[in-house]
Amino acid sequence: MAKRYPNISDHGVIGDLQTAALVSTDGTIDWFCSPRFDAPSIFGSLLDADKGGYFRVRPVGAEYVTRQLYLPDTAILITRFLTDGGVGEVIDFMPVAEGPATDRHAIVRMVRVVRGEMTFEGEIQPRFDYGRAPHKLEPSGPGAKFVSGDLTLTLHRVGDPIIHGDQRAGRVEVVDGGVRVTITLQAGELTGVMLESGDVEARQISEDELIETFLATRRYWRAWVDRSTYTGRWREMVARSAITLKLMTYAPTGALVAAPTTGLPEQVGGERNWDYRYTWIRDASFSVYALLSLGYSEEAEAFVSWLLDRIHEQVGADAAPLRIMYRVDGSADLDETILDELSGYRKSKPVRVGNGASDQLQLDIFGEAMDSIHLADTHGVELSHAGWMKVRSMLDWLCDHWDTPEEGIWETRGGPQKFTYGRFMSWVALDRGIRLAEAHGRPASFTRWMHERDRIYERIMETGFNHVRQAFVQHEGSDVLDASLLRMPLLGYVTSRDPMWMSTLEAIDEQLVSDSLVYRYDPSAAPDGLAGSEGTFTLCSFWYVDALARSGRLDEARLVFEKMLTYANHLGLYAEEIGLTGEQLGNFPQAFSHLALINAAVNLDYQLDHGSGYVEPVLRRGRRID
């Protein structure tokens, strides 16, 4: 039966490439923003069951159990309800909006019975502007309109109220400014609604039109999935992750949001609740590797174009040439505010809108940006002259600033440090810039770039490696381990068999790994300015898989990867974090988690197919057989 606050994992996601909605296993849409990902919510009961608003479809009059699945190779979600008297399904999807940005978006909810008889109740209770704005319910043709200021939701009805000649007409009620419909269906019967954002006249949609809309959406997703070149061992999980990333891509610009939600907690009841409905340079840059590895060069090219448009948009003589995050349209107004009106997911407050980390300096983003640009170049996505001029200027700026204290990849709020990962990724940025310039004969400050690249390398070796811990550590003067450094061998800073790296991996094994789950760092050892604790980071766990494989521990890498697949929800989706009992934590679904899964699967496939050429003489954590 319905829960006031379903588990974060008890959701699927649907979308149209400009916005998205979450659908719980009990048939409730409890999160939906329109007209795009970062707009205020219209359905937000996930963050406040009383004030947030919802769109629920469920059986009434009988106890039921639910099952949820995606139509294979699509973003069409099927929620099944099973009772003694019948089996019914709610089929949810959003027709794809690939073109320019639009305010018109539609959620289609098809309801059918496949066995026996079932009575369904559908209730629409929108709450505009995160539940803060009032609205009016207005009759419109065969449907209705919900009007709040300049925003309108229009409800279109499917079919005739007299179903196939039977006199079981649906009962319609107005409840608390919303609409409740009760209708009984028998096996083979179909009905539904379309909820459209936009001020249009409500109309009656025929079953044929409904089915054709469904078939068109199915054709789109299957054609997109068929473009994938991945033929490895984990096709189903990789395809689901790719679809999920596509759902979180804003088609008009090619920008990828970190997640379609805000406020879902990293610790239930705690304060680590952030707004992730924006495009992080870091996350989206990682997606280039994932997309290109699956053959999606158009999507990768779209992001690289978006990225180049962002370079040097900041104002000020000494301003960094890139911010760490932007809205999907490229704007940078991300001021963080708190929605005091909302109680939060299971009383997890505050509920934040915007992101106060947007003004932080995080030097690693330059390495991630340059690595993605370089990788795209190797796949034929080459820079124009104007694009190269922006890159060259950015790298010149980095030469002057790589040694600046910064906030780091994890966006801690405990004050700036000289983070090892930021320096390491600054090394990557200059290294990739040098390679690009040499490959294409582009003008560059070669002597300066090479000199600063080498200085960074030597500084990390001098101050980033703690000889007592025998490990690379979080920042200069620290002995704290950091899972971001698992990327060192992947990006070529150290070889995967270097003794300094092998001892670092062993130290991470001992302190940050819990079975297959990996913490990003130990907050008790490195205070991050926030109260409470957090779960393990799914991203880091997949990075760990790659590090194990590259270090010759292939059997262990494969086992860890397979264990990680068991932590996905019933649909193959991941939040940002996983608790020690397997619960999903944080915003959902999380792009970082899914792109890391794809990258780990592709890299592990390669290692398993080609062999590492090395057998690690380790039974477990430092115990060796001579």
XYZ file of C-alpha atoms in Angstrom:
626
model
C 0.000 0.000 0.000
C 1.005 3.623 -0.377
C 3.668 5.029 1.913
C 3.839 8.672 2.906
C 7.529 8.614 2.057
C 8.551 5.654 -0.095
C 12.177 4.581 -0.050
C 14.365 6.572 -2.408
C 15.021 3.326 -4.274
C 11.281 2.664 -4.737
C 11.127 4.829 -7.861
C 11.548 4.804 -11.580
C 12.218 7.851 -13.738
C 10.552 8.983 -16.950
C 11.393 12.031 -19.017
C 11.357 13.829 -22.345
C 14.975 15.142 -22.480
C 14.018 18.507 -21.000
C 12.522 17.487 -17.672
C 11.753 14.316 -15.744
C 9.349 12.774 -13.238
C 9.777 10.140 -10.533
C 7.160 7.394 -10.246
C 7.000 5.314 -7.066
C 6.196 1.617 -6.951
C 2.680 2.446 -5.713
C 1.914 4.405 -8.893
C 2.489 7.903 -7.501
C 4.319 10.648 -9.367
C 5.853 12.383 -6.368
C 8.411 14.560 -8.148
C 7.993 16.577 -11.340
C 9.345 19.986 -12.329
C 8.281 21.914 -15.410
C 9.187 23.271 -17.878
C 12.719 21.953 -17.281
C 14.790 20.075 -14.712
C 15.651 23.096 -12.550
C 12.177 24.672 -12.546
C 10.055 24.697 -9.375
C 8.236 21.465 -8.632
C 4.584 20.851 -9.474
C 4.475 17.433 -7.855
C 6.782 17.327 -4.835
C 5.268 15.042 -2.184
C 8.619 13.272 -2.018
C 9.826 16.306 -0.056
C 6.582 17.027 1.794
C 3.763 14.493 1.755
C 1.231 17.110 2.868
C 2.213 20.190 0.870
C 4.204 18.938 -2.100
C 1.501 17.626 -4.458
C 1.217 14.339 -6.322
C -0.394 12.427 -9.193
C -1.471 8.991 -7.992
C -3.001 6.036 -9.849
C -3.675 2.872 -7.849
C -6.257 0.099 -7.319
C -8.926 0.525 -4.651
C -11.197 -1.968 -2.946
C -8.656 -4.784 -2.681
C -5.223 -5.443 -1.247
C -2.511 -5.528 -3.849
C 1.204 -6.010 -4.371
C 3.206 -4.101 -6.963
C 5.960 -4.865 -9.405
C 7.733 -2.338 -11.588
C 9.781 -2.698 -14.768
C 10.826 -0.785 -17.844
C 9.654 -1.860 -21.256
C 12.958 -3.339 -22.513
C 15.346 -0.828 -24.092
C 13.053 2.136 -23.410
C 12.261 4.769 -20.789
C 8.633 3.591 -20.648
C 7.813 2.530 -17.094
C 5.272 -0.159 -16.235
C 3.873 -0.416 -12.705
C 1.936 -3.660 -12.210
C -0.694 -4.219 -9.537
C -1.582 -7.806 -8.577
C -4.714 -8.736 -6.623
C -6.725 -11.920 -6.163
C -9.324 -10.550 -8.552
C -7.119 -9.210 -11.303
C -3.859 -7.787 -12.635
C -3.641 -4.190 -13.803
C -0.913 -1.970 -15.175
C -0.112 1.725 -15.261
C 2.179 2.567 -18.164
C 3.967 5.902 -17.731
C 6.039 7.825 -20.252
C 6.723 11.285 -21.613
C 6.743 11.862 -25.387
C 10.257 12.935 -26.333
C 10.907 16.660 -26.908
C 14.229 16.673 -28.785
C 14.047 20.090 -30.408
C 14.416 23.607 -29.001
C 13.459 24.401 -25.431
C 9.713 24.378 -24.945
C 7.203 24.974 -22.166
C 4.996 22.158 -23.478
C 5.615 18.805 -21.814
C 3.285 15.864 -21.388
C 2.997 12.958 -18.977
C 0.993 10.055 -20.357
C -0.531 7.538 -17.944
C -2.108 4.517 -19.637
C -4.191 2.249 -17.417
C -5.211 -1.242 -18.429
C -6.307 -4.533 -16.939
C -4.715 -7.738 -18.233
C -6.565 -10.259 -16.054
C -9.871 -10.191 -14.208
C -11.388 -6.907 -13.059
C -9.924 -3.972 -11.160
C -11.126 -0.600 -9.919
C -8.575 2.211 -10.203
C -8.492 5.557 -8.475
C -6.551 8.379 -10.037
C -5.949 11.607 -8.143
C -4.183 14.723 -9.374
C -3.132 17.225 -6.723
C -0.645 19.725 -8.210
C 1.124 22.166 -5.913
C 2.962 24.835 -7.882
C 6.282 26.484 -6.971
C 7.330 23.852 -4.414
C 3.866 24.015 -2.855
C 4.076 27.761 -2.202
C 1.816 29.119 -4.963
C -1.993 28.782 -5.013
C -3.814 27.534 -8.080
C -7.325 27.429 -9.553
C -9.110 24.428 -11.026
C -10.999 25.336 -14.198
C -13.221 23.071 -16.330
C -12.010 22.796 -19.922
C -13.775 20.760 -22.586
C -13.754 17.079 -21.601
C -10.955 17.709 -19.101
C -9.689 20.408 -16.773
C -7.011 23.044 -16.227
C -4.913 23.786 -13.162
C -3.828 27.427 -13.325
C -1.205 29.119 -11.140
C 0.028 32.516 -12.297
C 1.415 32.084 -15.796
C 1.703 28.281 -15.453
C -1.058 25.920 -16.540
C -1.480 22.160 -16.440
C -4.092 20.792 -18.826
C -5.709 17.402 -18.253
C -6.759 15.526 -21.401
C -8.999 12.487 -21.110
C -8.505 9.288 -23.077
C -11.553 7.592 -24.595
C -15.228 7.965 -23.805
C -16.546 7.797 -20.246
C -18.751 4.880 -21.389
C -16.213 2.114 -21.882
C -16.880 -0.272 -24.778
C -20.629 0.162 -24.392
C -20.653 -0.839 -20.730
C -22.297 1.554 -18.263
C -19.339 1.560 -15.832
C -18.642 5.259 -16.307
C -15.890 6.767 -14.218
C -16.830 8.870 -11.198
C -15.192 12.305 -11.111
C -14.815 14.354 -7.922
C -13.202 17.672 -7.089
C -11.080 17.282 -3.947
C -8.904 20.016 -2.355
C -8.385 21.828 -5.627
C -7.566 18.590 -7.410
C -9.406 15.909 -9.366
C -10.143 12.343 -8.320
C -11.424 9.775 -10.811
C -12.593 6.251 -9.990
C -13.161 3.735 -12.788
C -13.558 -0.018 -13.135
C -11.905 -1.948 -15.969
C -12.038 -5.540 -17.099
C -9.399 -7.615 -18.872
C -8.501 -6.084 -22.233
C -9.832 -2.613 -21.455
C -7.699 0.485 -21.651
C -8.043 4.071 -20.507
C -5.735 6.856 -19.386
C -4.954 10.535 -19.250
C -2.441 12.966 -20.655
C -1.311 15.790 -18.388
C 0.200 18.585 -20.445
C 2.014 21.655 -19.203
C 0.739 24.559 -21.224
C -2.392 26.629 -21.637
C -4.237 24.626 -24.289
C -7.831 23.485 -24.596
C -8.427 20.100 -22.995
C -9.536 17.466 -25.471
C -10.609 13.881 -25.725
C -7.814 11.608 -26.917
C -8.776 8.461 -28.782
C -7.340 5.071 -27.874
C -5.701 4.971 -31.309
C -3.919 8.277 -30.686
C -2.846 7.119 -27.243
C -1.411 3.898 -28.618
C 0.367 5.690 -31.475
C 1.972 8.105 -28.965
C 3.125 5.081 -26.979
C 4.519 3.366 -30.102
C 6.341 6.522 -31.231
C 7.994 6.854 -27.824
C 8.958 3.194 -27.899
C 10.447 3.560 -31.404
C 12.508 6.557 -30.316
C 14.107 4.811 -27.349
C 14.759 1.518 -29.107
C 16.324 3.287 -32.072
C 18.547 5.237 -29.675
C 19.606 2.117 -27.775
C 20.308 0.321 -31.082
C 22.993 2.928 -31.813
C 25.077 1.582 -28.930
C 28.223 -0.266 -29.952
C 28.613 -2.007 -26.588
C 28.673 -5.819 -26.906
C 30.245 -6.720 -23.569
C 29.181 -8.892 -20.647
C 26.782 -6.479 -18.974
C 24.670 -5.207 -21.870
C 21.391 -4.886 -19.944
C 22.848 -2.859 -17.072
C 24.965 -0.730 -19.407
C 21.954 -0.005 -21.629
C 19.818 0.970 -18.630
C 22.561 3.295 -17.375
C 22.901 4.848 -20.829
C 19.136 5.454 -21.056
C 19.223 7.000 -17.581
C 22.022 9.374 -18.615
C 20.083 10.288 -21.742
C 17.005 11.032 -19.596
C 19.110 13.492 -17.593
C 20.412 15.308 -20.688
C 18.815 18.619 -21.607
C 18.434 18.195 -25.358
C 18.404 21.911 -26.370
C 21.971 22.399 -25.091
C 23.414 18.904 -24.536
C 24.003 19.636 -20.833
C 23.719 16.754 -18.360
C 22.182 17.341 -14.923
C 23.743 15.555 -11.961
C 20.295 14.296 -10.906
C 16.674 15.359 -11.556
C 15.957 15.894 -7.837
C 16.825 18.186 -4.958
C 16.839 17.638 -1.212
C 17.084 13.840 -1.045
C 19.352 13.204 1.943
C 22.757 11.576 2.154
C 21.753 10.741 5.731
C 18.035 10.452 6.494
C 17.149 13.175 8.983
C 20.437 15.000 8.385
C 21.452 18.253 6.716
C 23.422 16.890 3.739
C 20.609 17.618 1.294
C 21.652 19.340 -1.926
C 20.133 20.534 -5.181
C 21.599 18.476 -8.034
C 19.434 19.698 -10.926
C 22.363 21.471 -12.569
C 25.255 20.663 -14.845
C 28.582 20.096 -13.139
C 31.578 20.437 -15.450
C 33.033 17.391 -13.727
C 30.066 15.055 -14.064
C 29.311 15.993 -17.630
C 32.980 15.669 -18.627
C 33.030 12.132 -17.247
C 29.989 11.408 -19.409
C 32.008 12.035 -22.564
C 34.093 8.931 -21.848
C 30.958 6.872 -21.187
C 29.120 8.138 -24.266
C 32.051 7.681 -26.633
C 32.740 4.189 -25.296
C 29.181 3.254 -26.303
C 29.346 4.933 -29.703
C 27.229 8.015 -28.891
C 29.487 10.576 -30.546
C 26.682 13.080 -31.264
C 25.855 13.423 -27.572
C 29.533 13.777 -26.688
C 29.997 16.442 -29.356
C 26.974 18.369 -28.074
C 28.430 18.517 -24.577
C 31.900 19.560 -25.769
C 30.262 22.399 -27.708
C 28.331 23.430 -24.589
C 31.529 23.262 -22.539
C 33.492 25.482 -24.902
C 30.708 28.068 -24.750
C 31.173 28.246 -20.961
C 34.920 28.934 -20.975
C 35.686 32.574 -20.124
C 32.111 33.604 -19.447
C 33.109 34.696 -15.948
C 33.647 38.377 -15.306
C 36.781 39.752 -13.677
C 40.444 39.981 -14.531
C 41.482 37.089 -12.278
C 38.274 35.054 -12.383
C 38.541 31.357 -13.156
C 37.682 30.662 -16.809
C 35.162 27.983 -15.735
C 32.640 27.756 -12.932
C 32.113 24.338 -11.421
C 28.415 24.201 -12.381
C 25.768 25.895 -14.471
C 22.096 25.698 -15.203
C 21.181 23.588 -18.208
C 20.879 26.677 -20.408
C 24.395 27.770 -19.450
C 23.398 30.532 -17.040
C 25.079 30.702 -13.649
C 22.488 32.116 -11.215
C 22.534 29.316 -8.657
C 22.086 31.232 -5.410
C 21.218 28.771 -2.643
C 18.004 29.298 -0.700
C 16.141 27.173 1.827
C 12.505 26.137 1.441
C 11.386 26.450 5.048
C 7.830 25.597 3.988
C 8.735 21.983 3.152
C 9.277 19.392 5.886
C 11.827 17.468 3.819
C 12.093 13.803 2.950
C 11.379 11.991 6.232
C 12.142 15.245 8.077
C 15.520 15.713 6.400
C 16.023 19.469 6.524
C 16.896 21.943 5.212
C 15.442 21.564 1.725
C 17.734 23.566 -0.541
C 17.127 25.135 -3.949
C 20.159 26.381 -5.820
C 23.645 25.381 -4.800
C 26.013 27.446 -2.675
C 29.000 25.468 -3.923
C 28.643 27.070 -7.352
C 31.089 29.839 -6.459
C 33.753 27.499 -5.131
C 37.123 27.085 -6.779
C 37.665 23.437 -7.652
C 40.762 23.000 -9.761
C 40.028 19.425 -10.839
C 37.322 20.583 -13.283
C 40.011 21.867 -15.669
C 41.544 18.418 -15.885
C 38.186 16.762 -16.413
C 37.260 19.292 -19.093
C 40.558 18.900 -20.931
C 40.524 15.112 -20.700
C 37.046 15.038 -22.253
C 38.064 17.478 -25.001
C 41.165 15.414 -25.757
C 39.188 12.170 -25.764
C 36.556 13.654 -28.065
C 39.346 14.793 -30.388
C 40.655 11.233 -30.671
C 37.140 10.218 -31.792
C 36.955 12.858 -34.511
C 35.304 15.682 -32.559
C 37.963 18.315 -33.278
C 38.239 21.840 -31.936
C 37.740 24.865 -34.142
C 40.274 27.693 -34.077
C 38.028 29.682 -31.736
C 37.645 26.638 -29.480
C 41.390 26.158 -29.296
C 41.938 29.818 -28.425
C 39.612 29.387 -25.441
C 41.428 26.239 -24.351
C 44.836 27.887 -24.673
C 43.758 30.866 -22.572
C 42.272 28.546 -19.928
C 45.518 26.587 -19.641
C 47.548 29.769 -19.383
C 45.319 30.776 -16.454
C 45.814 27.361 -14.852
C 49.592 27.752 -15.009
C 49.228 30.733 -12.667
C 46.681 29.178 -10.286
C 47.214 25.421 -9.902
C 48.871 25.912 -6.497
C 45.930 27.928 -5.102
C 44.064 26.464 -2.100
C 40.621 25.242 -3.236
C 37.532 23.377 -2.028
C 38.132 20.143 -3.919
C 36.066 17.553 -5.770
C 33.760 16.745 -2.837
C 32.707 20.380 -2.364
C 33.416 20.290 1.344
C 32.527 23.370 3.341
C 35.419 23.139 5.756
C 37.687 25.666 4.072
C 40.109 25.575 1.117
C 43.075 23.211 1.010
C 45.788 22.272 -1.455
C 44.039 19.086 -2.543
C 46.078 16.372 -4.205
C 43.255 15.526 -6.594
C 43.001 19.144 -7.759
C 46.722 19.251 -8.467
C 46.686 15.849 -10.130
C 43.861 16.948 -12.442
C 45.704 20.205 -13.165
C 48.560 17.978 -14.351
C 46.040 16.141 -16.557
C 44.764 19.439 -18.007
C 48.224 20.616 -19.053
C 49.253 17.176 -20.277
C 46.175 16.882 -22.518
C 46.617 20.429 -23.772
C 50.197 19.657 -24.796
C 49.073 16.504 -26.598
C 46.356 18.350 -28.503
C 48.679 21.146 -29.559
C 51.314 18.691 -30.748
C 48.812 16.505 -32.596
C 47.356 19.394 -34.598
C 50.238 21.865 -34.745
C 48.293 24.441 -32.764
C 49.962 27.515 -31.220
C 50.658 26.975 -27.530
C 52.898 28.091 -24.675
C 54.735 24.773 -24.858
C 57.692 25.670 -22.667
C 55.488 27.135 -19.941
C 52.888 24.351 -20.042
C 55.554 21.644 -19.861
C 57.392 23.410 -17.070
C 54.229 23.789 -14.950
C 53.088 20.254 -15.717
C 56.404 18.918 -14.452
C 56.291 21.178 -11.383
C 52.870 19.789 -10.485
C 54.112 16.222 -10.897
C 57.066 16.812 -8.628
C 55.016 18.725 -6.032
C 52.526 15.849 -5.735
C 55.348 13.366 -5.313
C 56.909 15.585 -2.643
C 53.845 16.658 -0.648
C 50.937 14.508 -1.831
C 52.451 11.193 -0.766
C 52.508 10.494 2.965
C 55.479 8.266 3.742
C 54.061 7.187 7.098
C 50.789 6.038 5.503
C 52.642 4.914 2.382
C 49.842 6.424 0.348
C 48.818 9.423 -1.677
C 46.609 11.510 0.612
C 43.810 14.045 0.407
C 45.789 17.245 0.646
C 49.172 18.676 1.512
C 50.085 18.076 5.163
C 47.338 15.466 5.594
C 47.297 11.739 6.333
C 43.668 11.324 5.185
C 42.922 8.932 2.342
C 40.684 10.028 -0.522
C 38.930 7.745 -3.010
C 39.194 10.332 -5.800
C 42.847 9.327 -6.098
C 41.711 5.946 -7.445
C 41.727 7.736 -10.809
C 45.502 8.272 -10.797
C 46.401 5.173 -12.848
C 43.364 5.526 -15.128
C 44.542 8.968 -16.285
C 48.209 8.057 -16.518
C 49.704 9.973 -13.621
C 51.173 6.767 -12.149
C 51.387 3.287 -13.555
C 49.069 0.740 -11.992
C 52.078 -1.332 -10.827
C 54.089 1.509 -9.306
C 54.937 0.566 -5.686
C 53.692 3.979 -4.499
C 50.348 3.302 -6.135
C 50.117 -0.317 -4.961
C 50.633 0.741 -1.362
C 48.044 3.502 -1.805
C 45.530 0.963 -3.086
C 46.231 -1.304 -0.114
C 45.680 1.629 2.271
C 42.359 2.428 0.597
C 41.444 -1.264 0.865
C 42.008 -1.131 4.598
C 40.323 2.162 5.484
C 37.763 3.209 2.866
C 36.419 -0.112 1.551
C 33.592 -1.983 3.248
C 33.137 -5.174 1.240
C 32.580 -3.747 -2.277
C 31.410 -0.349 -0.994
C 33.817 2.595 -0.908
C 33.656 5.776 1.165
C 34.962 8.889 -0.550
C 36.955 9.841 2.588
C 36.653 9.563 6.352
C 34.814 12.688 7.615
C 35.898 11.935 11.197
C 39.526 12.195 10.123
C 38.954 15.178 7.827
C 36.119 17.428 9.076
C 34.188 18.786 6.110
C 32.212 21.529 7.835
C 28.957 19.545 7.936
C 27.157 17.673 10.684
C 26.308 13.993 10.456
C 27.643 11.143 8.375
C 27.046 9.776 4.906
C 26.897 6.492 3.007
C 29.410 4.978 0.644
C 29.789 6.601 -2.774
C 28.654 4.468 -5.703
C 30.937 6.419 -8.018
C 33.962 5.555 -5.894
C 33.010 1.883 -5.771
C 33.073 1.694 -9.566
C 36.387 3.577 -9.631
C 37.659 0.923 -7.238
C 36.678 -1.781 -9.742
C 38.817 -0.151 -12.398
C 41.764 0.336 -10.038
C 41.661 -3.327 -9.024
C 41.524 -4.491 -12.630
C 44.425 -2.285 -13.701
C 46.476 -3.509 -10.753
C 46.117 -7.130 -11.860
C 43.429 -8.123 -9.365
C 40.973 -9.137 -12.073
C 39.025 -11.797 -10.191
C 38.540 -9.411 -7.291
C 37.555 -6.579 -9.651
C 34.904 -8.695 -11.317
C 33.476 -9.865 -7.996
C 33.298 -6.293 -6.673
C 31.572 -5.193 -9.884
C 29.020 -7.996 -9.664
C 28.367 -7.138 -6.016
C 27.798 -3.515 -6.969
C 25.141 -4.567 -9.467
C 23.175 -6.110 -6.593
C 22.886 -2.674 -4.955
C 20.917 -1.219 -7.893
C 17.222 -0.797 -7.288
C 14.642 -3.058 -8.922
C 14.979 -1.122 -12.194
C 18.783 -0.967 -12.310
C 18.965 2.616 -10.996
C 21.357 4.124 -8.457
C 21.277 7.129 -6.184
C 24.481 8.914 -5.220
C 25.249 6.820 -2.150
C 24.580 3.407 -0.629
C 24.133 2.822 3.078
C 25.727 -0.138 4.811
C 22.452 -2.077 4.731
C 22.084 -1.419 1.006
C 19.653 1.521 1.059
C 19.909 4.177 -1.652
C 20.816 7.626 -0.300
C 20.994 11.068 -1.872
C 19.525 12.458 -5.060
C 18.086 9.936 -7.493
C 18.952 8.734 -10.023
C 22.512 10.006 -10.007
C 24.406 10.603 -13.267
C 27.801 10.106 -11.584
C 26.819 6.583 -10.500
C 25.576 5.496 -13.908
C 28.410 6.904 -15.969
C 30.889 5.274 -13.567
C 29.093 1.934 -14.024
C 29.421 2.244 -17.810
C 33.097 3.156 -17.620
C 33.860 0.317 -15.196
C 32.002 -2.203 -17.372
C 33.812 -1.122 -20.540
C 37.243 -1.103 -18.880
C 36.670 -4.393 -17.071
C 35.484 -6.044 -20.288
C 38.723 -4.964 -21.924
C 40.887 -6.256 -19.089
C 39.048 -9.592 -18.986
C 39.225 -10.026 -22.754
C 42.895 -9.109 -23.116
C 44.309 -10.259 -19.785
C 46.287 -8.110 -17.439
C 49.509 -9.967 -18.021
C 50.101 -9.853 -14.300
C 48.959 -11.987 -11.367
C 48.804 -10.111 -8.095
C 50.334 -12.283 -5.316
C 47.798 -11.111 -2.754
C 45.278 -13.216 -0.882
C 43.798 -10.325 1.054
C 44.899 -6.945 2.311
C 48.621 -7.087 2.435
C 48.999 -10.836 2.969
C 51.348 -12.135 0.316
C 52.603 -15.522 -0.735
C 56.287 -15.470 -1.583
